[in-house]
CSV table of C-alpha atoms and ligand atoms in Angstrom, one decimal:
chain,number,residue,atom,x,y,z
E,182,UNK,CA,-45.9,-40.6,-90.1
E,183,UNK,CA,-43.8,-43.1,-88.0
E,184,UNK,CA,-42.6,-42.4,-84.2
E,185,UNK,CA,-38.5,-42.8,-84.6
E,186,UNK,CA,-36.5,-42.5,-81.8
E,187,UNK,CA,-33.2,-41.6,-82.3
E,188,UNK,CA,-30.8,-42.6,-79.5
E,189,UNK,CA,-27.7,-40.4,-79.0
E,190,UNK,CA,-27.3,-36.4,-79.6
E,191,UNK,CA,-24.0,-36.0,-81.4
E,192,UNK,CA,-23.7,-35.1,-84.9
E,193,UNK,CA,-25.0,-38.2,-86.2
E,194,UNK,CA,-27.7,-38.6,-84.0
E,195,UNK,CA,-29.1,-34.6,-84.2
E,196,UNK,CA,-28.2,-34.3,-88.2
E,197,UNK,CA,-30.4,-37.3,-89.1
E,198,UNK,CA,-33.2,-36.4,-86.3
E,199,UNK,CA,-33.2,-32.9,-88.2
E,200,UNK,CA,-33.7,-35.5,-92.0
E,201,UNK,CA,-36.0,-37.9,-90.6
E,202,UNK,CA,-38.3,-34.6,-89.3
E,203,UNK,CA,-37.9,-33.1,-93.1
E,204,UNK,CA,-39.6,-36.3,-94.4
E,205,UNK,CA,-42.5,-36.1,-92.3
E,206,UNK,CA,-41.3,-38.2,-90.0
E,207,UNK,CA,-42.7,-37.9,-85.6
E,208,UNK,CA,-39.0,-38.2,-83.8
E,209,UNK,CA,-38.2,-38.3,-80.5
E,210,UNK,CA,-34.2,-37.9,-79.9
E,211,UNK,CA,-32.6,-38.9,-76.6
E,212,UNK,CA,-28.8,-37.7,-75.6
E,213,UNK,CA,-27.8,-38.6,-71.8
E,214,UNK,CA,-25.9,-36.1,-71.2
E,215,UNK,CA,-26.0,-32.6,-73.4
E,216,UNK,CA,-26.0,-32.7,-76.7
E,217,UNK,CA,-22.5,-32.5,-78.2
E,218,UNK,CA,-21.3,-34.0,-75.2
E,219,UNK,CA,-19.6,-37.3,-76.8
E,220,UNK,CA,-17.3,-37.1,-79.6
E,221,UNK,CA,-19.2,-34.3,-81.6
E,222,UNK,CA,-17.7,-31.3,-79.0
E,223,UNK,CA,-14.6,-33.0,-78.7
E,224,UNK,CA,-13.3,-33.3,-82.8
E,225,UNK,CA,-10.5,-31.2,-85.1
E,226,UNK,CA,-13.5,-29.5,-87.0
E,227,UNK,CA,-11.7,-31.3,-90.4
E,228,UNK,CA,-13.9,-32.5,-93.3
E,229,UNK,CA,-12.6,-34.3,-96.3
E,230,UNK,CA,-12.6,-36.1,-99.2
E,231,UNK,CA,-9.0,-37.4,-99.6
E,232,UNK,CA,-9.7,-41.0,-98.4
E,233,UNK,CA,-7.9,-43.8,-100.0
E,234,UNK,CA,-11.0,-46.1,-101.0
E,235,UNK,CA,-13.5,-45.7,-103.5
E,236,UNK,CA,-16.6,-45.5,-100.7
E,237,UNK,CA,-15.2,-43.5,-98.4
E,238,UNK,CA,-14.3,-41.1,-101.4
E,239,UNK,CA,-17.8,-41.1,-103.2
E,240,UNK,CA,-19.5,-40.7,-99.4
E,241,UNK,CA,-17.3,-37.5,-98.7
E,242,UNK,CA,-17.6,-36.2,-102.1
E,243,UNK,CA,-21.5,-36.1,-101.7
E,244,UNK,CA,-21.3,-34.4,-98.2
E,245,UNK,CA,-18.9,-31.9,-99.4
E,246,UNK,CA,-21.3,-31.0,-101.5
E,247,UNK,CA,-23.9,-31.3,-98.4
E,248,UNK,CA,-21.7,-28.6,-96.6
E,249,UNK,CA,-21.9,-26.4,-99.1
E,250,UNK,CA,-25.6,-25.9,-99.0
E,251,UNK,CA,-25.6,-26.2,-95.3
E,252,UNK,CA,-25.6,-22.6,-94.3
E,253,UNK,CA,-28.4,-21.9,-96.1
E,254,UNK,CA,-30.4,-24.6,-95.8
E,255,UNK,CA,-29.9,-24.6,-91.7
E,256,UNK,CA,-30.5,-20.7,-92.0
E,257,UNK,CA,-27.5,-20.6,-89.9
E,258,UNK,CA,-23.5,-19.6,-89.5
E,259,UNK,CA,-21.7,-22.9,-89.2
E,260,UNK,CA,-18.3,-21.9,-90.1
E,261,UNK,CA,-17.5,-23.6,-92.6
E,262,UNK,CA,-14.7,-23.0,-94.9
E,263,UNK,CA,-13.5,-24.5,-97.9
E,264,UNK,CA,-9.9,-24.3,-96.9
E,265,UNK,CA,-8.3,-27.5,-98.1
E,266,UNK,CA,-6.2,-30.3,-96.8
E,267,UNK,CA,-2.5,-31.1,-97.5
E,268,UNK,CA,-0.9,-34.2,-97.0
E,269,UNK,CA,2.8,-34.0,-97.3
E,270,UNK,CA,5.3,-36.9,-98.0
E,271,UNK,CA,8.6,-37.5,-96.6
E,272,UNK,CA,9.9,-40.3,-99.4
E,273,UNK,CA,9.9,-41.6,-102.5
E,274,UNK,CA,8.0,-44.3,-101.6
E,275,UNK,CA,5.0,-42.1,-99.9
E,276,UNK,CA,5.0,-39.8,-103.4
E,277,UNK,CA,4.1,-42.6,-105.2
E,278,UNK,CA,1.1,-43.6,-103.0
E,279,UNK,CA,-0.2,-40.2,-103.1
E,280,UNK,CA,-0.4,-40.2,-106.8
E,281,UNK,CA,-1.6,-43.3,-106.5
E,282,UNK,CA,-4.6,-41.9,-104.6
E,283,UNK,CA,-4.7,-38.8,-106.6
E,284,UNK,CA,-5.7,-40.1,-109.4
E,285,UNK,CA,-8.1,-43.1,-107.4
E,286,UNK,CA,-9.7,-39.5,-106.0
E,287,UNK,CA,-9.5,-37.9,-109.5
E,288,UNK,CA,-11.7,-40.5,-111.2
E,289,UNK,CA,-14.5,-40.1,-108.5
E,290,UNK,CA,-13.9,-36.2,-109.0
E,291,UNK,CA,-12.6,-35.0,-106.3
E,292,UNK,CA,-9.7,-32.4,-107.6
E,293,UNK,CA,-7.1,-33.5,-105.7
E,294,UNK,CA,-3.5,-32.8,-107.2
E,295,UNK,CA,0.2,-33.6,-106.3
E,296,UNK,CA,2.0,-29.7,-105.5
E,297,UNK,CA,5.4,-28.8,-104.9
E,298,UNK,CA,6.8,-27.2,-101.9
E,299,UNK,CA,7.3,-23.9,-103.7
E,300,UNK,CA,3.4,-24.2,-103.5
E,301,UNK,CA,2.9,-25.5,-100.9
E,302,UNK,CA,4.6,-22.9,-98.9
E,303,UNK,CA,2.4,-20.5,-100.7
E,304,UNK,CA,-0.9,-21.8,-99.0
E,305,UNK,CA,1.1,-22.7,-95.6
E,306,UNK,CA,3.0,-19.5,-95.5
E,307,UNK,CA,4.9,-20.8,-92.1
E,308,UNK,CA,5.5,-24.5,-93.3
E,309,UNK,CA,8.8,-25.5,-93.1
E,310,UNK,CA,9.5,-27.5,-96.9
E,311,UNK,CA,13.0,-28.7,-96.2
E,312,UNK,CA,11.5,-32.1,-95.1
E,313,UNK,CA,8.8,-32.5,-98.0
E,314,UNK,CA,9.0,-33.8,-101.4
E,315,UNK,CA,5.6,-33.3,-102.4
E,316,UNK,CA,2.1,-32.5,-101.1
E,317,UNK,CA,-1.5,-33.9,-101.9
E,318,UNK,CA,-3.5,-30.9,-101.7
E,319,UNK,CA,-7.7,-30.5,-102.4
E,320,UNK,CA,-8.8,-27.4,-102.0
E,321,UNK,CA,-12.2,-28.6,-101.4
E,322,UNK,CA,-11.8,-30.1,-98.7
E,323,UNK,CA,-12.1,-27.8,-95.3
E,324,UNK,CA,-13.4,-27.4,-91.9
E,325,UNK,CA,-16.0,-26.3,-89.9
E,326,UNK,CA,-17.7,-25.4,-86.8
E,327,UNK,CA,-18.5,-28.5,-84.4
E,328,UNK,CA,-20.6,-26.4,-81.8
E,329,UNK,CA,-22.5,-24.3,-84.1
E,330,UNK,CA,-22.9,-26.7,-86.8
E,331,UNK,CA,-24.8,-29.4,-84.4
E,332,UNK,CA,-26.6,-26.4,-82.9
E,333,UNK,CA,-27.8,-25.5,-86.1
E,334,UNK,CA,-29.0,-28.9,-86.9
E,335,UNK,CA,-30.7,-29.0,-83.5
E,336,UNK,CA,-32.5,-26.0,-83.8
E,337,UNK,CA,-34.2,-26.6,-87.3
E,338,UNK,CA,-34.7,-29.8,-86.2
E,339,UNK,CA,-37.4,-28.6,-82.5
E,340,UNK,CA,-38.8,-25.7,-85.4
E,341,UNK,CA,-39.6,-28.7,-87.5
E,342,UNK,CA,-41.5,-30.7,-84.3
E,343,UNK,CA,-38.5,-33.1,-83.3
E,344,UNK,CA,-38.8,-33.7,-79.2
E,345,UNK,CA,-35.1,-33.2,-78.5
E,346,UNK,CA,-34.2,-34.2,-75.0
E,347,UNK,CA,-30.6,-34.1,-73.5
E,348,UNK,CA,-30.3,-35.2,-69.8
E,349,UNK,CA,-32.6,-38.5,-70.8
E,350,UNK,CA,-30.5,-41.4,-71.0
E,351,UNK,CA,-32.4,-44.6,-72.5
E,352,UNK,CA,-32.1,-47.3,-70.4
E,353,UNK,CA,-33.6,-50.3,-72.1
E,354,UNK,CA,-35.9,-51.7,-74.9
E,355,UNK,CA,-38.6,-53.7,-75.7
E,356,UNK,CA,-38.3,-56.6,-77.9
E,357,UNK,CA,-41.0,-58.7,-79.5
E,358,UNK,CA,-39.4,-61.1,-82.3
E,359,UNK,CA,-36.8,-58.9,-84.3
E,360,UNK,CA,-38.7,-55.5,-83.7
E,361,UNK,CA,-38.1,-52.7,-81.2
E,362,UNK,CA,-41.7,-52.3,-80.1
E,363,UNK,CA,-40.8,-49.2,-77.1
E,364,UNK,CA,-38.0,-47.6,-75.9
E,365,UNK,CA,-37.3,-47.3,-71.8
E,366,UNK,CA,-35.6,-44.1,-70.7
E,367,UNK,CA,-34.5,-42.3,-67.5
E,368,UNK,CA,-34.5,-38.1,-66.7
E,369,UNK,CA,-35.7,-35.8,-63.6
E,370,UNK,CA,-39.4,-38.1,-63.7
E,371,UNK,CA,-37.8,-41.4,-63.0
E,372,UNK,CA,-38.4,-44.1,-66.0
E,373,UNK,CA,-40.8,-43.7,-68.7
E,374,UNK,CA,-41.6,-46.1,-71.8
E,375,UNK,CA,-42.8,-44.9,-75.3
E,376,UNK,CA,-44.2,-47.1,-78.0
E,377,UNK,CA,-41.9,-46.7,-81.2
E,378,UNK,CA,-41.9,-47.9,-85.2
E,379,UNK,CA,-38.7,-47.3,-85.6
E,380,UNK,CA,-34.8,-47.0,-83.5
E,381,UNK,CA,-32.3,-45.6,-84.8
E,382,UNK,CA,-28.8,-46.3,-82.5
E,383,UNK,CA,-26.4,-43.3,-83.3
E,384,UNK,CA,-24.7,-43.6,-79.6
E,385,UNK,CA,-21.1,-44.2,-81.3
E,386,UNK,CA,-18.6,-45.6,-78.9
E,387,UNK,CA,-22.0,-46.5,-76.6
E,388,UNK,CA,-23.8,-48.3,-79.4
E,389,UNK,CA,-22.7,-51.8,-78.2
E,390,UNK,CA,-24.5,-50.9,-74.7
E,391,UNK,CA,-27.5,-49.8,-76.8
E,392,UNK,CA,-27.1,-53.0,-79.0
E,393,UNK,CA,-27.0,-55.2,-75.6
E,394,UNK,CA,-30.2,-53.1,-74.6
E,395,UNK,CA,-31.9,-54.9,-77.8
E,396,UNK,CA,-30.9,-58.3,-76.7
E,397,UNK,CA,-27.5,-58.2,-79.8
E,398,UNK,CA,-24.2,-59.5,-79.1
E,399,UNK,CA,-22.7,-56.1,-77.7
E,400,UNK,CA,-19.4,-57.5,-80.0
E,401,UNK,CA,-21.9,-58.2,-83.2
E,402,UNK,CA,-20.9,-54.3,-84.1
E,403,UNK,CA,-17.2,-54.4,-82.2
E,404,UNK,CA,-16.8,-50.5,-81.5
E,405,UNK,CA,-13.8,-49.7,-79.3
E,406,UNK,CA,-13.0,-46.2,-77.7
E,407,UNK,CA,-9.4,-44.9,-78.5
E,408,UNK,CA,-8.7,-42.1,-76.4
E,409,UNK,CA,-7.4,-38.9,-79.1
E,410,UNK,CA,-6.0,-35.7,-78.0
E,411,UNK,CA,-5.6,-32.8,-79.2
E,412,UNK,CA,-3.7,-29.1,-77.8
E,413,UNK,CA,-4.9,-26.0,-79.4
E,414,UNK,CA,-3.0,-22.5,-79.3
E,415,UNK,CA,-3.4,-19.1,-78.3
E,416,UNK,CA,-5.5,-17.4,-81.8
E,417,UNK,CA,-2.9,-16.6,-84.2
E,418,UNK,CA,-3.5,-14.3,-87.6
E,419,UNK,CA,-5.8,-16.3,-89.7
E,420,UNK,CA,-4.1,-17.4,-92.9
E,421,UNK,CA,-1.1,-19.2,-92.0
E,422,UNK,CA,-2.4,-23.1,-91.6
E,423,UNK,CA,-5.4,-22.8,-93.0
E,424,UNK,CA,-5.2,-25.8,-94.6
E,425,UNK,CA,-5.6,-29.2,-92.4
E,426,UNK,CA,-1.8,-30.0,-92.7
E,427,UNK,CA,-0.4,-33.3,-91.9
E,428,UNK,CA,2.6,-35.6,-92.8
E,429,UNK,CA,1.0,-39.0,-92.3
E,430,UNK,CA,4.4,-40.8,-92.0
E,431,UNK,CA,4.8,-38.5,-89.0
E,432,UNK,CA,2.8,-40.6,-86.8
E,433,UNK,CA,-0.4,-38.9,-88.7
E,434,UNK,CA,0.5,-35.6,-86.6
E,435,UNK,CA,-1.7,-32.5,-88.0
E,436,UNK,CA,-2.0,-28.7,-87.6
E,437,UNK,CA,-5.3,-26.8,-89.0
E,438,UNK,CA,-5.6,-22.9,-87.5
E,439,UNK,CA,-9.4,-22.5,-86.3
E,440,UNK,CA,-11.7,-21.0,-88.9
E,441,UNK,CA,-13.5,-18.7,-86.1
E,442,UNK,CA,-10.8,-17.6,-83.3
E,443,UNK,CA,-7.5,-18.3,-85.1
E,444,UNK,CA,-5.9,-21.1,-82.2
E,445,UNK,CA,-3.8,-23.8,-84.1
E,446,UNK,CA,-5.6,-27.4,-83.3
E,447,UNK,CA,-2.5,-30.3,-83.6
E,448,UNK,CA,-3.3,-33.5,-83.5
E,449,UNK,CA,-1.6,-36.9,-83.7
E,450,UNK,CA,-2.1,-40.9,-83.8
E,451,UNK,CA,-0.7,-40.9,-80.2
E,452,UNK,CA,-3.6,-42.9,-79.1
E,453,UNK,CA,-4.7,-45.9,-75.9
E,454,UNK,CA,-7.4,-47.5,-76.0
E,455,UNK,CA,-9.6,-45.8,-73.2
E,456,UNK,CA,-10.0,-47.3,-69.6
E,457,UNK,CA,-13.4,-46.6,-69.7
E,458,UNK,CA,-16.2,-44.9,-71.6
E,459,UNK,CA,-15.6,-42.0,-69.2
E,460,UNK,CA,-11.7,-41.5,-69.8
E,461,UNK,CA,-11.1,-38.2,-70.6
E,462,UNK,CA,-8.3,-36.9,-68.7
E,463,UNK,CA,-5.3,-35.7,-71.1
E,464,UNK,CA,-2.3,-36.6,-71.0
E,465,UNK,CA,1.6,-35.0,-70.6
E,466,UNK,CA,2.7,-37.2,-73.0
E,467,UNK,CA,0.7,-36.2,-75.4
E,468,UNK,CA,1.3,-32.8,-75.2
E,469,UNK,CA,5.2,-33.1,-75.0
E,470,UNK,CA,5.0,-35.3,-78.7
E,471,UNK,CA,2.5,-33.5,-80.6
E,472,UNK,CA,4.0,-30.1,-80.2
E,473,UNK,CA,7.5,-31.4,-81.4
E,474,UNK,CA,5.7,-32.4,-84.5
E,475,UNK,CA,4.0,-29.1,-84.8
E,476,UNK,CA,6.6,-27.4,-84.7
E,477,UNK,CA,8.4,-29.5,-86.5
E,478,UNK,CA,6.0,-28.9,-89.5
E,479,UNK,CA,5.7,-24.9,-88.7
E,480,UNK,CA,8.5,-23.9,-86.7
E,481,UNK,CA,7.1,-20.2,-85.6
E,482,UNK,CA,4.5,-22.5,-83.5
E,483,UNK,CA,7.5,-22.9,-81.0
E,484,UNK,CA,6.8,-19.3,-79.3
E,485,UNK,CA,2.6,-19.9,-79.3
E,486,UNK,CA,1.1,-20.3,-76.0
E,487,UNK,CA,-0.9,-23.7,-75.4
E,488,UNK,CA,-4.0,-22.7,-74.2
E,489,UNK,CA,-6.3,-25.9,-74.1
E,490,UNK,CA,-5.7,-29.7,-73.8
E,491,UNK,CA,-8.7,-32.2,-74.5
E,492,UNK,CA,-9.2,-35.8,-75.1
E,493,UNK,CA,-12.4,-37.5,-76.4
E,494,UNK,CA,-13.0,-40.8,-78.0
E,495,UNK,CA,-12.1,-42.4,-82.1
E,496,UNK,CA,-14.8,-44.9,-81.6
E,497,UNK,CA,-13.3,-47.6,-83.6
E,498,UNK,CA,-14.5,-50.6,-86.0
E,499,UNK,CA,-12.0,-53.5,-86.4
E,500,UNK,CA,-10.9,-51.6,-90.0
E,501,UNK,CA,-12.3,-47.8,-89.0
E,502,UNK,CA,-14.8,-47.9,-91.4
E,503,UNK,CA,-18.4,-47.0,-89.3
E,504,UNK,CA,-21.2,-49.8,-89.3
E,505,UNK,CA,-24.7,-48.6,-91.2
E,506,UNK,CA,-27.0,-49.9,-91.9
E,507,UNK,CA,-30.4,-52.2,-90.2
E,508,UNK,CA,-29.9,-54.5,-87.1
E,509,UNK,CA,-33.0,-55.7,-87.3
E,510,UNK,CA,-36.5,-55.5,-89.1
E,511,UNK,CA,-36.8,-51.6,-87.4
E,512,UNK,CA,-33.7,-51.3,-85.2
E,513,UNK,CA,-30.8,-49.4,-87.4
E,514,UNK,CA,-26.9,-48.2,-86.9
E,515,UNK,CA,-24.9,-45.8,-87.3
E,516,UNK,CA,-21.7,-45.4,-85.3
E,517,UNK,CA,-18.5,-46.3,-85.2
E,518,UNK,CA,-17.1,-43.3,-86.9
E,519,UNK,CA,-13.4,-43.0,-85.7
E,520,UNK,CA,-12.1,-40.0,-86.9
E,521,UNK,CA,-14.8,-39.2,-89.6
E,522,UNK,CA,-18.1,-38.3,-88.2
E,523,UNK,CA,-18.1,-34.4,-88.0
E,524,UNK,CA,-17.6,-34.9,-91.5
E,525,UNK,CA,-19.5,-37.4,-93.0
E,526,UNK,CA,-22.7,-36.7,-90.8
E,527,UNK,CA,-24.8,-35.0,-93.9
E,528,UNK,CA,-24.3,-37.9,-96.1
E,529,UNK,CA,-24.8,-40.2,-93.9
E,530,UNK,CA,-28.0,-38.4,-92.0
E,531,UNK,CA,-29.7,-37.3,-95.0
E,532,UNK,CA,-29.7,-41.9,-96.1
E,533,UNK,CA,-29.9,-42.7,-92.9
E,534,UNK,CA,-33.3,-40.8,-92.7
E,535,UNK,CA,-34.4,-41.9,-96.1
E,536,UNK,CA,-33.5,-46.0,-95.8
E,537,UNK,CA,-35.9,-45.4,-92.2
E,538,UNK,CA,-38.3,-43.7,-93.9
E,539,UNK,CA,-38.3,-45.2,-97.5
E,540,UNK,CA,-36.2,-48.4,-97.3
E,541,UNK,CA,-34.0,-46.7,-99.7
E,542,UNK,CA,-31.7,-43.6,-100.0
E,543,UNK,CA,-30.7,-41.5,-103.0
E,544,UNK,CA,-27.4,-40.8,-101.6
E,545,UNK,CA,-24.2,-42.7,-102.7
E,546,UNK,CA,-23.7,-44.5,-100.0
E,547,UNK,CA,-22.3,-48.4,-99.8
E,548,UNK,CA,-24.5,-50.3,-98.2
E,549,UNK,CA,-22.8,-53.5,-98.4
E,550,UNK,CA,-19.2,-51.4,-97.8
E,551,UNK,CA,-20.8,-50.5,-94.3
E,552,UNK,CA,-23.0,-53.2,-93.4
E,553,UNK,CA,-22.8,-54.0,-89.7
E,554,UNK,CA,-23.1,-57.6,-89.7
E,555,UNK,CA,-19.6,-57.8,-91.4
E,556,UNK,CA,-17.7,-57.7,-88.9
E,557,UNK,CA,-20.0,-61.2,-88.0
E,558,UNK,CA,-19.1,-62.5,-91.3
E,559,UNK,CA,-15.3,-61.7,-90.8
E,560,UNK,CA,-15.7,-59.3,-94.2
E,561,UNK,CA,-13.2,-56.7,-93.2
E,562,UNK,CA,-13.1,-53.7,-95.6
E,563,UNK,CA,-9.9,-51.7,-96.2
E,564,UNK,CA,-9.0,-49.4,-93.4
E,565,UNK,CA,-10.3,-46.0,-93.7
E,566,UNK,CA,-7.4,-43.5,-94.3
E,567,UNK,CA,-7.2,-42.4,-90.2
E,568,UNK,CA,-5.4,-39.2,-89.1
E,569,UNK,CA,-4.8,-38.3,-85.7
W,164,FAD,P1,-21.7,-38.5,-80.8
W,164,FAD,O1,-20.7,-37.6,-80.6
W,164,FAD,O2,-20.3,-39.8,-79.7
W,164,FAD,O3,-22.4,-38.6,-79.8
W,164,FAD,C1,-23.0,-40.3,-79.5
W,164,FAD,C2,-23.6,-39.7,-78.3
W,164,FAD,O4,-24.7,-40.6,-77.8
W,164,FAD,C3,-23.3,-38.7,-77.2
W,164,FAD,O5,-23.7,-37.9,-76.9
W,164,FAD,C4,-23.3,-39.8,-75.7
W,164,FAD,O6,-23.9,-39.0,-74.5
W,164,FAD,C5,-24.9,-40.2,-76.8
W,164,FAD,N1,-25.2,-41.6,-76.0
W,164,FAD,C6,-24.7,-42.9,-75.1
W,164,FAD,N2,-25.5,-43.5,-74.7
W,164,FAD,C7,-26.6,-43.1,-74.7
W,164,FAD,C8,-27.9,-43.6,-73.9
W,164,FAD,N3,-27.9,-44.6,-73.5
W,164,FAD,N4,-29.1,-42.8,-74.2
W,164,FAD,C9,-28.9,-41.3,-74.8
W,164,FAD,N5,-27.4,-41.1,-75.1
W,164,FAD,C10,-27.0,-41.4,-75.3
W,164,FAD,N6,-14.3,-36.2,-87.5
W,164,FAD,C11,-14.4,-35.4,-88.4
W,164,FAD,O7,-14.8,-36.0,-89.1
W,164,FAD,N7,-13.5,-34.2,-88.2
W,164,FAD,C12,-12.4,-34.5,-87.6
W,164,FAD,O8,-11.5,-33.4,-87.9
W,164,FAD,C13,-12.1,-34.8,-86.5
W,164,FAD,N8,-11.6,-34.8,-85.3
W,164,FAD,C14,-11.1,-35.5,-84.2
W,164,FAD,C15,-10.3,-35.1,-83.3
W,164,FAD,C16,-10.7,-35.7,-81.9
W,164,FAD,C17,-9.3,-35.7,-80.8
W,164,FAD,C18,-11.9,-36.9,-81.9
W,164,FAD,C19,-12.0,-37.0,-80.1
W,164,FAD,C20,-12.7,-37.4,-82.7
W,164,FAD,C21,-12.5,-36.3,-84.0
W,164,FAD,N9,-13.1,-36.6,-84.8
W,164,FAD,C22,-13.9,-35.9,-86.5
W,164,FAD,C23,-14.7,-37.6,-85.0
W,164,FAD,C24,-15.7,-37.0,-84.5
W,164,FAD,O9,-16.0,-36.3,-83.6
W,164,FAD,C25,-16.7,-38.1,-84.4
W,164,FAD,O10,-16.9,-39.0,-85.2
W,164,FAD,C26,-18.2,-37.6,-84.5
W,164,FAD,O11,-18.2,-36.5,-83.8
W,164,FAD,C27,-19.4,-38.7,-83.8
W,164,FAD,O12,-20.1,-38.1,-83.9
W,164,FAD,P2,-21.6,-39.0,-83.2
W,164,FAD,O13,-23.0,-38.6,-83.4
W,164,FAD,O14,-21.6,-40.5,-84.2
W,164,FAD,O15,-21.2,-39.4,-81.9
C-alpha cells in the first residue's frame, strides 16, 4: 500500500481519491477551501460524447458508460439522466460539419444522428425552430447534479478510508531528484508535513502553482483561468428543455433545464481571462447577452424570472484539452479541463488511479493526446470542442 496525496477537492481529485482507495491505496486528499468550491460547483451539469476528435469522443463514450453505473456503484442518487444534447445548425456549411461529426462519432459507437426541426420540436417543445436547418442529436448524452455527485464520491471515499481534509491548503512539496518525498500543508494546527509515495495535482486552475511548488516552471503546463458565467431561471415545469440545446454559431450559447429543480440554466461563450484566481464577480453584460440568446432559442423564456447568476473558471490549456499524465517520477497531473471536467471525471479518475497504482490503465484514454509535456514540445492538439 502506498501513501498517495491528492491535491484539489474538486470532482477530479475527489473521484480519483475514491478510485485509488478502491485499488487499496492509502490516500490523503487536500482541499484548500471546501470540497467543490473551485469550478465543480459552478458547472452547468452537462455530460456529452459529442466531441469532434477521436480522443475526446472515445474517452467520453467510456465516461458516459461509467456515469450509467455510478448511482449503483456509489449507492447514492446523483441525478444522472440521459436527456441528450441537441446542437442546432444555422447554415448549410454547418449542416455539412455536423454530418462529418456524426460520422466520426458513429465510428466510435456514439449514436448521434442528424434530425430535422419537426423532430427537434418534439424533443424541445418550446424551441424556436425557424432559424435552424438541422440538429445533431445524441440521446445518450445527459446531465447530473454536480453537488450530489461530488458528495457521493466523497462519502464513498471516506467510507473506504480516504483521509479527506478541507480548509487544508497544500503550501509546499519536498523534492529529491525527480521524486516528491513530502507534502507540506497548512490548516488549523499551523504547518504540517507528511511523507508520500506519490502526488496527484488535481488543482485545475491552480495547478501551475502546485507545479511551481515542485520546482517546475508554472508555464510547463500552461493553464489560464477564463471567467465563465451562468444564469438560472425560477423552476419551470419539467420536460420543456430537458436536453442541452446549443446553436454553436450563436456564440456557443446554450440552455438546459436543471434535472432536479426545473430551473433553466443559460450559458454562452462570453468569456474573459479572469483578473485573478478570486475573480468570481458576475457581470451585467453577461446577463444581458446570454438572455438575448436564450430567448431566441426558446421564446417563452422571456417570461421566466432569473433567480441566480454566478461565475467560475474554465481552466484552459492552449488547445483546450486537459493535461493528464506523469510530470516527474511520482508526480502526476490531471488538470486544465476547460468546460469538460465534470463529464470526464468518472473516466479520468479511474484511468489516473490505475496509472498511479499499477503503472497502466484499461480505460481508453489516449495518454499521448493528453500528455502534459506536449506544450513544451510545441505539439498542440486539435482544439477540444468547447461550448459556453
Ligand atoms: P476544481 O473543481 O476547480 O477543483 C480544484 C480544487 O483544487 C479547488 O477546489 C481548489 O480550491 C483546490 N486547490 C487549489 N489549490 C490548492 C492547494 N494549494 N491545496 C489544496 N487544494 C487546492 N464541465 C462539464 O463537464 N460539464 C458542464 O456542463 C460544465 N459547465 C461549466 C460551466 C461553467 C460556468 C464553468 C465555470 C465550468 C463548467 N464545467 C463543466 C467545467 C467543470 O466545472 C470543470 O472542468 C471541473 O469542475 C473541473 O474539476 P476539477 O476537480 O479539475 O477542478
